[in-house]
């Protein structure tokens, strides 16, 4: 008995190339028992015609499945489901007779980690015509070809041990060397390799820092508004939290209380207003931290995006006491799904961070570390940054021009570049409602609500980013935003 050609269709929920999708669909059919051992598959010609794909695509998919023992071939008679193909589990799955759980999860949960703005990021942003979403990358800018070559190189025999070994608490030496010798000096930072730890992005670095530096008896200072995930992380540590309002130059040191233990700040590009802290204030902040005997955690998440003028020195580069912990990330400049960042600090701090990381996740995957190391060290990264900076500058200027043209108030922008603008809408506008309404106009924006600390916060701020939207779509998108605000009309008494 042969599998009828009508059984095959290209499931839109399956991702990848046509060949990959076809492989997954056939493998799924075999594992589910829909295609049985010994059954003949449609010929490559018939299946290609049925699916509307090239015959070579089907042939390559069959051949790959044959190499993995899902299929077998019998001379010229075609392909069959292999007798050695994996089988679906041979047990009966029964549904519980009681549709309701007997566990009261309101009582069973010891801690809660879901926040009130859990769904702030839309996963379907790419399906909209005007996505003003922060932290996402325009796929047209990324160097897919060289990243693929670096990934293949990392899969080679020479790098097999680096890719497959459990390094326990250690990192890829090639990646560490690049960060120490190339990345950090560009920020004015000199560090030995025992003062650097590779993390799963900047957020993981912030979590490690919080767990090590804070307890229930210590107090952390955060900027208001701030990175929402940081507030969640600090809440998990159960430390005392104090929020200080930022101004157009970032965090004002003179507003720090005397009982602060750890200061969290984003001096180069404040999150989310993009304000840049001037050099004089950076020095003042370090002096204030010295006076309080406090530690500073500097999140320098976007320093590579300094295309308007050179970035100011990092706080860490001005630190003579060893009291600044530096957080960096490759996820913003490469692609967010990579999840690679790094912590830089005195060796005693990094020793504890390394031990904590090892107890939770050992180390970031060896293959992604080695791939990144090759991509960075072979010069592809610098070329990518140069290309992105050129595009970002073009988009920055186009967005600024459009915001002014359509009379939208720029409340914050990065002095050196960045990838977003902080916009204040009229006071009667509710940013969350505006964002929802704009979805119907094919526009995605970020409401500012999740960034504020406390209950009585302004609800009329939005963040507009240009990393994921082409230059040609910026002006039409801004016009739609302005129209939606105008259509809301002034508040009536």
Coordinates of C-alpha atoms in Angstrom, one line a residue:
X1 CA 0.0 0.0 0.0
X2 CA 1.4 3.4 -0.9
X3 CA 0.8 6.8 0.8
X4 CA -1.6 8.8 -1.4
X5 CA -0.2 12.0 -2.8
X6 CA -3.2 13.9 -1.4
X7 CA -1.9 13.2 2.1
X8 CA 0.9 15.7 1.6
X9 CA 0.4 19.5 2.1
X10 CA 2.8 22.3 3.1
X11 CA 1.7 23.1 6.6
X12 CA 2.1 26.9 7.0
X13 CA 2.8 26.4 10.7
X14 CA 6.1 24.6 9.9
X15 CA 9.0 27.0 9.5
X16 CA 12.2 26.8 7.4
X17 CA 13.1 26.2 3.8
X18 CA 10.7 24.2 1.5
X19 CA 13.1 21.2 1.8
X20 CA 13.2 21.5 5.6
X21 CA 9.4 21.9 5.9
X22 CA 8.8 18.8 3.7
X23 CA 11.2 16.8 5.8
X24 CA 9.4 17.8 9.0
X25 CA 6.0 17.0 7.6
X26 CA 7.1 13.5 6.5
X27 CA 8.9 12.8 9.7
X28 CA 5.9 14.0 11.7
X29 CA 3.6 11.6 9.6
X30 CA 5.9 8.7 10.4
X31 CA 6.2 9.5 14.1
X32 CA 2.4 9.9 14.4
X33 CA 1.8 6.5 12.7
X34 CA 0.0 8.1 9.7
X35 CA 2.7 6.7 7.4
X36 CA 3.4 3.1 8.3
X37 CA 6.6 1.1 7.9
X38 CA 7.0 -0.4 4.4
X39 CA 4.5 2.1 2.8
X40 CA 5.6 3.5 -0.5
X41 CA 5.9 7.3 -0.8
X42 CA 4.7 9.2 -3.9
X43 CA 7.4 9.6 -6.6
X44 CA 9.5 12.7 -6.5
X45 CA 7.8 13.9 -9.7
X46 CA 4.2 13.4 -8.5
X47 CA 4.8 15.0 -5.1
X48 CA 6.7 18.0 -6.6
X49 CA 3.8 18.6 -9.0
X50 CA 1.2 18.2 -6.2
X51 CA 3.0 20.6 -3.9
X52 CA 4.0 23.1 -6.6
X53 CA 7.7 22.8 -5.7
X54 CA 10.8 21.7 -7.7
X55 CA 11.5 18.0 -8.1
X56 CA 15.0 18.6 -6.7
X57 CA 13.5 19.9 -3.4
X58 CA 11.5 16.7 -2.9
X59 CA 14.5 14.6 -3.9
X60 CA 16.8 16.3 -1.4
X61 CA 14.2 16.0 1.4
X62 CA 13.8 12.2 0.7
X63 CA 17.5 11.7 0.6
X64 CA 18.0 13.5 3.9
X65 CA 15.3 11.4 5.5
X66 CA 16.9 8.3 4.1
X67 CA 20.2 9.2 5.7
X68 CA 18.5 9.5 9.0
X69 CA 16.8 6.1 8.5
X70 CA 13.2 7.4 8.2
X71 CA 13.1 6.3 4.6
X72 CA 14.7 3.6 2.5
X73 CA 14.9 3.1 -1.3
X74 CA 14.5 0.0 -3.3
X75 CA 16.4 0.3 -6.6
X76 CA 14.4 2.3 -9.1
X77 CA 11.0 1.5 -7.5
X78 CA 11.2 4.6 -5.2
X79 CA 11.2 5.5 -1.5
X80 CA 9.5 3.7 1.3
X81 CA 9.0 4.2 5.0
X82 CA 12.0 2.4 6.6
X83 CA 11.5 -0.7 8.7
X84 CA 13.9 1.0 11.1
X85 CA 12.0 4.3 11.3
X86 CA 11.3 5.6 14.8
X87 CA 7.9 4.6 16.1
X88 CA 5.2 6.5 17.9
X89 CA 4.8 5.6 21.6
X90 CA 2.8 2.3 22.0
X91 CA 0.7 3.2 25.0
X92 CA -2.8 4.5 25.3
X93 CA -3.2 8.1 26.4
X94 CA -6.2 8.5 28.7
X95 CA -7.7 11.8 29.7
X96 CA -8.3 12.5 33.3
X97 CA -12.0 12.0 34.3
X98 CA -11.7 15.1 36.5
X99 CA -11.5 18.2 34.2
X100 CA -10.5 20.4 37.1
X101 CA -7.2 20.3 38.9
X102 CA -7.3 19.3 42.5
X103 CA -4.4 21.7 43.3
X104 CA -5.2 25.2 44.5
X105 CA -2.4 27.0 42.7
X106 CA -3.2 30.3 44.4
X107 CA -2.0 28.6 47.6
X108 CA 0.7 26.3 46.0
X109 CA 2.7 29.1 44.4
X110 CA 5.5 30.2 46.8
X111 CA 6.4 33.2 44.5
X112 CA 4.9 34.9 41.5
X113 CA 6.9 36.1 38.6
X114 CA 4.3 37.2 36.1
X115 CA 3.9 40.9 35.9
X116 CA 1.0 43.2 35.1
X117 CA 2.6 44.0 31.7
X118 CA 3.5 40.4 30.8
X119 CA 2.4 40.8 27.2
X120 CA 4.0 44.1 26.5
X121 CA 6.0 42.7 23.5
X122 CA 4.1 41.5 20.5
X123 CA 5.4 38.3 18.9
X124 CA 3.6 39.0 15.6
X125 CA 5.1 42.5 15.1
X126 CA 6.7 41.4 11.7
X127 CA 3.2 40.9 10.2
X128 CA 2.4 44.6 10.5
X129 CA 3.3 47.1 7.8
X130 CA 4.7 49.8 10.2
X131 CA 6.5 48.1 13.2
X132 CA 8.0 50.7 15.4
X133 CA 9.2 48.0 17.8
X134 CA 12.4 48.2 19.9
X135 CA 15.0 45.5 20.1
X136 CA 14.0 43.7 16.9
X137 CA 16.3 43.5 13.9
X138 CA 15.6 44.2 10.2
X139 CA 16.6 40.8 8.6
X140 CA 17.7 42.7 5.5
X141 CA 20.6 44.2 7.5
X142 CA 22.0 41.0 9.0
X143 CA 24.9 39.2 7.4
X144 CA 23.3 35.8 7.1
X145 CA 25.9 34.3 4.7
X146 CA 28.9 35.0 7.0
X147 CA 27.1 34.0 10.1
X148 CA 26.2 30.7 8.5
X149 CA 29.8 30.1 7.5
X150 CA 31.0 30.9 11.0
X151 CA 28.4 28.4 12.4
X152 CA 29.7 25.7 10.0
X153 CA 33.3 26.5 11.0
X154 CA 32.3 26.1 14.6
X155 CA 30.8 22.7 13.7
X156 CA 34.1 21.5 12.3
X157 CA 36.3 18.8 13.7
X158 CA 38.9 21.2 15.0
X159 CA 36.2 22.9 17.2
X160 CA 34.4 19.7 18.2
X161 CA 35.5 19.8 21.8
X162 CA 34.7 23.5 22.2
X163 CA 31.2 22.9 20.8
X164 CA 30.3 19.7 22.7
X165 CA 32.2 19.7 26.0
X166 CA 30.7 20.6 29.3
X167 CA 32.9 23.4 30.5
X168 CA 31.0 23.6 33.8
X169 CA 31.7 27.2 34.8
X170 CA 34.1 28.3 32.1
X171 CA 33.6 30.2 28.8
X172 CA 34.9 29.9 25.3
X173 CA 38.4 31.3 25.4
X174 CA 38.2 32.7 21.9
X175 CA 35.1 34.8 22.8
X176 CA 36.6 35.9 26.1
X177 CA 39.8 37.0 24.3
X178 CA 37.8 39.1 21.8
X179 CA 35.8 40.8 24.5
X180 CA 38.9 41.6 26.5
X181 CA 41.1 42.7 23.6
X182 CA 38.7 44.3 21.2
X183 CA 35.2 45.1 22.6
X184 CA 36.0 46.6 26.0
X185 CA 39.0 48.8 25.0
X186 CA 36.5 50.6 22.6
X187 CA 34.7 51.6 25.8
X188 CA 37.9 52.6 27.6
X189 CA 37.8 49.5 29.7
X190 CA 40.8 47.3 30.4
X191 CA 40.0 43.9 32.0
X192 CA 41.7 40.5 32.5
X193 CA 39.8 37.4 31.5
X194 CA 39.1 36.5 35.1
X195 CA 37.2 39.7 35.3
X196 CA 34.8 38.8 32.4
X197 CA 31.8 36.4 32.4
X198 CA 29.8 35.5 29.3
X199 CA 26.0 35.6 30.0
X200 CA 22.8 34.8 28.2
X201 CA 22.2 38.4 27.3
X202 CA 22.2 41.6 29.4
X203 CA 19.1 40.6 31.3
X204 CA 20.9 37.4 32.6
X205 CA 23.8 39.6 33.6
X206 CA 21.5 41.9 35.6
X207 CA 19.9 38.9 37.3
X208 CA 23.3 37.6 38.3
X209 CA 24.4 41.0 39.6
X210 CA 21.2 41.4 41.6
X211 CA 21.4 37.9 43.2
X212 CA 25.0 38.5 44.3
X213 CA 24.8 42.1 45.5
X214 CA 21.4 42.4 47.1
X215 CA 19.6 40.9 50.0
X216 CA 16.3 41.7 51.8
X217 CA 18.3 44.1 54.1
X218 CA 19.9 46.1 51.2
X219 CA 18.5 48.9 49.1
X220 CA 18.7 49.2 45.3
X221 CA 18.3 52.4 43.3
X222 CA 16.7 52.4 39.9
X223 CA 15.9 55.0 37.4
X224 CA 12.3 56.1 36.8
X225 CA 11.2 55.2 34.1
X226 CA 13.3 52.1 33.8
X227 CA 13.8 48.8 32.0
X228 CA 10.7 46.8 33.1
X229 CA 12.6 43.5 33.4
X230 CA 15.0 45.0 35.9
X231 CA 12.2 45.9 38.2
X232 CA 11.0 42.3 38.1
X233 CA 14.5 41.0 38.8
X234 CA 14.9 43.3 41.8
X235 CA 11.5 42.3 43.1
X236 CA 12.5 38.7 43.0
X237 CA 15.5 39.4 45.2
X238 CA 13.1 41.0 47.8
X239 CA 15.5 43.9 48.3
X240 CA 14.3 47.4 49.1
X241 CA 13.8 49.5 46.0
X242 CA 14.0 53.2 45.5
X243 CA 13.2 54.9 42.2
X244 CA 14.6 58.3 41.2
X245 CA 13.1 60.3 38.4
X246 CA 15.5 61.0 35.5
X247 CA 15.8 64.3 33.6
X248 CA 17.1 65.1 30.2
X249 CA 20.6 64.1 31.3
X250 CA 19.7 60.8 32.9
X251 CA 20.0 59.9 36.6
X252 CA 20.7 62.9 38.9
X253 CA 23.3 61.9 41.5
X254 CA 22.3 64.6 44.0
X255 CA 18.9 62.9 44.5
X256 CA 20.4 59.6 45.9
X257 CA 19.6 58.8 49.5
X258 CA 22.3 58.0 52.0
X259 CA 21.3 54.3 52.5
X260 CA 21.7 53.1 48.9
X261 CA 23.7 50.0 48.4
X262 CA 23.5 49.3 44.7
X263 CA 22.8 51.8 41.8
X264 CA 21.4 50.6 38.5
X265 CA 21.9 53.0 35.6
X266 CA 21.9 53.2 31.8
X267 CA 24.1 56.3 31.3
X268 CA 24.9 56.0 27.6
X269 CA 21.3 55.5 26.4
X270 CA 18.8 55.7 29.2
X271 CA 16.0 53.1 28.9
X272 CA 13.6 54.2 27.6
X273 CA 14.0 58.0 27.2
X274 CA 17.4 57.5 25.4
X275 CA 18.9 60.4 27.4
X276 CA 22.7 60.5 27.5
X277 CA 24.4 61.3 30.8
X278 CA 27.2 63.9 30.2
X279 CA 30.7 63.3 31.3
X280 CA 30.5 65.7 34.3
X281 CA 27.5 63.9 35.7
X282 CA 29.1 60.5 35.2
X283 CA 32.1 61.6 37.3
X284 CA 29.6 63.1 39.9
X285 CA 27.8 59.7 40.1
X286 CA 31.0 57.8 40.8
X287 CA 31.9 60.3 43.5
X288 CA 28.5 59.9 45.0
X289 CA 28.8 56.1 45.0
X290 CA 32.2 56.4 46.6
X291 CA 30.7 58.7 49.3
X292 CA 27.9 56.1 49.9
X293 CA 30.2 53.1 49.6
X294 CA 27.7 51.9 47.0
X295 CA 28.2 49.6 43.9
X296 CA 27.1 50.8 40.4
X297 CA 25.7 48.4 37.9
X298 CA 26.1 50.1 34.5
X299 CA 24.0 48.7 31.7
X300 CA 25.6 49.7 28.4
X301 CA 23.2 47.8 26.2
X302 CA 23.4 49.9 23.1
X303 CA 26.8 51.5 22.9
X304 CA 27.5 50.2 19.4
X305 CA 24.7 52.4 18.0
X306 CA 26.6 55.7 18.3
X307 CA 26.5 56.9 14.7
X308 CA 25.8 60.7 15.3
X309 CA 28.9 61.3 17.3
X310 CA 31.4 59.2 19.3
X311 CA 30.1 57.7 22.5
X312 CA 31.3 59.1 25.9
X313 CA 33.5 56.9 28.0
X314 CA 31.8 54.2 30.0
X315 CA 31.3 54.7 33.7
X316 CA 33.5 51.6 34.2
X317 CA 36.4 53.4 32.4
X318 CA 36.2 56.2 34.9
X319 CA 36.1 53.8 37.9
X320 CA 39.3 53.9 40.0
X321 CA 37.8 52.0 43.0
X322 CA 36.5 48.9 41.3
X323 CA 33.0 49.7 42.3
X324 CA 31.4 49.7 38.8
X325 CA 30.0 46.4 37.4
X326 CA 29.7 46.7 33.6
X327 CA 26.9 44.9 31.6
X328 CA 27.3 44.6 27.8
X329 CA 25.4 42.7 25.1
X330 CA 25.8 41.4 21.6
X331 CA 22.1 40.7 21.3
X332 CA 21.2 44.3 20.4
X333 CA 23.8 44.7 17.7
X334 CA 23.7 41.2 16.2
X335 CA 20.2 39.7 16.8
X336 CA 18.1 39.4 20.0
X337 CA 17.6 35.7 19.6
X338 CA 21.3 35.1 20.1
X339 CA 21.1 35.9 23.8
X340 CA 24.8 36.6 24.4
X341 CA 26.1 39.3 26.8
X342 CA 28.9 39.7 29.3
X343 CA 29.6 41.0 32.8
X344 CA 32.8 42.8 33.7
X345 CA 33.8 43.5 37.3
X346 CA 36.5 42.8 39.9
X347 CA 37.7 39.2 40.0
X348 CA 36.0 38.4 43.4
X349 CA 32.7 39.5 42.0
X350 CA 33.1 37.6 38.8
X351 CA 34.1 34.5 40.8
X352 CA 30.7 34.5 42.6
X353 CA 28.8 35.3 39.3
X354 CA 30.5 32.4 37.6
X355 CA 29.6 30.0 40.5
X356 CA 26.0 31.2 40.5
X357 CA 25.7 30.9 36.7
X358 CA 27.2 27.3 36.9
X359 CA 24.6 26.3 39.5
X360 CA 21.7 27.5 37.3
X361 CA 22.7 26.9 33.7
X362 CA 26.4 25.8 33.6
X363 CA 27.4 28.1 30.7
X364 CA 26.0 29.5 27.5
X365 CA 25.9 26.9 24.7
X366 CA 29.4 26.2 23.3
X367 CA 28.4 26.3 19.7
X368 CA 26.8 29.8 19.9
X369 CA 29.8 31.1 21.8
X370 CA 32.3 29.7 19.2
X371 CA 30.2 30.9 16.2
X372 CA 30.0 34.4 17.7
X373 CA 33.8 34.3 18.4
X374 CA 34.5 33.6 14.7
X375 CA 32.0 36.2 13.5
X376 CA 33.6 38.8 15.7
X377 CA 37.2 38.0 15.2
X378 CA 37.0 37.6 11.4
X379 CA 35.8 41.2 11.1
X380 CA 32.2 40.4 10.1
X381 CA 30.9 42.1 13.2
X382 CA 32.6 45.4 12.6
X383 CA 31.3 45.4 9.0
X384 CA 27.8 44.7 10.2
X385 CA 28.0 47.5 12.8
X386 CA 29.2 49.9 10.1
X387 CA 26.3 48.9 7.8
X388 CA 23.7 49.1 10.5
X389 CA 25.0 52.5 11.7
X390 CA 24.6 53.9 8.2
X391 CA 21.1 52.6 8.0
X392 CA 20.2 53.7 11.6
X393 CA 21.5 57.2 11.0
X394 CA 19.3 57.4 7.9
X395 CA 16.2 56.1 9.8
X396 CA 17.0 58.4 12.8
X397 CA 17.0 61.5 10.6
X398 CA 13.9 60.4 8.8
X399 CA 12.0 59.7 12.0
X400 CA 13.1 63.0 13.6
X401 CA 12.0 64.9 10.5
X402 CA 8.7 63.1 10.4
X403 CA 8.0 63.6 14.1
X404 CA 8.6 67.3 13.8
X405 CA 6.5 67.5 10.6
X406 CA 3.5 65.8 12.2
X407 CA 3.9 67.8 15.4
X408 CA 4.7 64.9 17.8
X409 CA 6.6 65.9 20.9
X410 CA 10.0 64.3 21.2
X411 CA 10.5 64.0 25.0
X412 CA 13.8 62.0 24.7
X413 CA 16.4 61.0 22.1
X414 CA 20.0 59.7 22.2
X415 CA 22.7 62.3 21.7
X416 CA 24.9 59.8 20.0
X417 CA 22.4 57.7 18.1
X418 CA 20.6 54.8 19.6
X419 CA 17.5 53.2 17.9
X420 CA 14.4 54.9 19.3
X421 CA 12.6 58.1 20.3
X422 CA 10.6 58.7 23.5
X423 CA 7.4 60.5 22.7
X424 CA 5.0 62.4 24.9
X425 CA 1.5 62.5 23.5
X426 CA -1.2 64.9 24.8
X427 CA -2.2 64.2 28.4
X428 CA -5.7 62.9 27.6
X429 CA -4.2 60.1 25.5
X430 CA -3.9 56.7 27.0
X431 CA -0.9 55.0 25.4
X432 CA -2.2 51.5 25.8
X433 CA -5.5 52.3 24.1
X434 CA -3.6 54.2 21.4
X435 CA -1.4 51.2 20.7
X436 CA -4.5 48.9 20.5
X437 CA -6.2 51.3 18.1
X438 CA -3.1 51.6 15.9
X439 CA -3.0 47.8 15.3
X440 CA -6.1 48.3 13.2
X441 CA -4.1 50.7 11.1
X442 CA -1.3 48.2 10.6
X443 CA 1.0 50.1 13.1
X444 CA 2.8 48.7 16.1
X445 CA 4.1 51.0 18.9
X446 CA 5.2 50.5 22.5
X447 CA 3.2 52.1 25.3
X448 CA 5.3 53.7 27.9
X449 CA 3.3 52.4 30.8
X450 CA 5.5 49.3 31.6
X451 CA 8.6 51.5 32.1
X452 CA 7.3 53.5 35.0
X453 CA 7.7 52.6 38.7
X454 CA 4.7 52.9 41.1
X455 CA 1.0 53.4 40.5
X456 CA 0.6 57.1 39.8
X457 CA 2.6 57.3 36.5
X458 CA 1.9 59.3 33.3
X459 CA 0.0 57.1 30.8
X460 CA 0.6 59.2 27.7
X461 CA 4.2 58.2 26.7
X462 CA 5.2 55.9 23.8
X463 CA 8.5 54.6 22.5
X464 CA 9.0 54.5 18.8
X465 CA 12.0 52.5 17.5
X466 CA 13.4 52.3 14.0
X467 CA 15.5 49.2 14.1
X468 CA 12.9 47.0 12.5
X469 CA 11.2 49.4 10.0
X470 CA 12.6 50.4 6.6
X471 CA 13.3 54.1 6.0
X472 CA 10.5 54.4 3.4
X473 CA 7.8 53.3 5.8
X474 CA 8.7 55.7 8.7
X475 CA 7.0 58.8 7.5
X476 CA 3.7 57.1 6.4
X477 CA 3.7 55.2 9.8
X478 CA 4.3 58.4 11.8
X479 CA 1.5 60.1 9.9
X480 CA -0.9 57.3 10.9
X481 CA 0.2 57.7 14.5
X482 CA -0.4 61.5 14.4
X483 CA -3.8 60.9 12.8
X484 CA -4.8 58.4 15.5
X485 CA -3.9 60.9 18.2
X486 CA -5.7 63.7 16.4
X487 CA -8.9 61.6 15.9
X488 CA -9.0 61.0 19.7
X489 CA -9.6 64.7 20.1
X490 CA -9.1 66.9 23.2
X491 CA -10.5 65.8 26.5
X492 CA -13.9 67.3 27.3
X493 CA -14.9 68.6 30.7

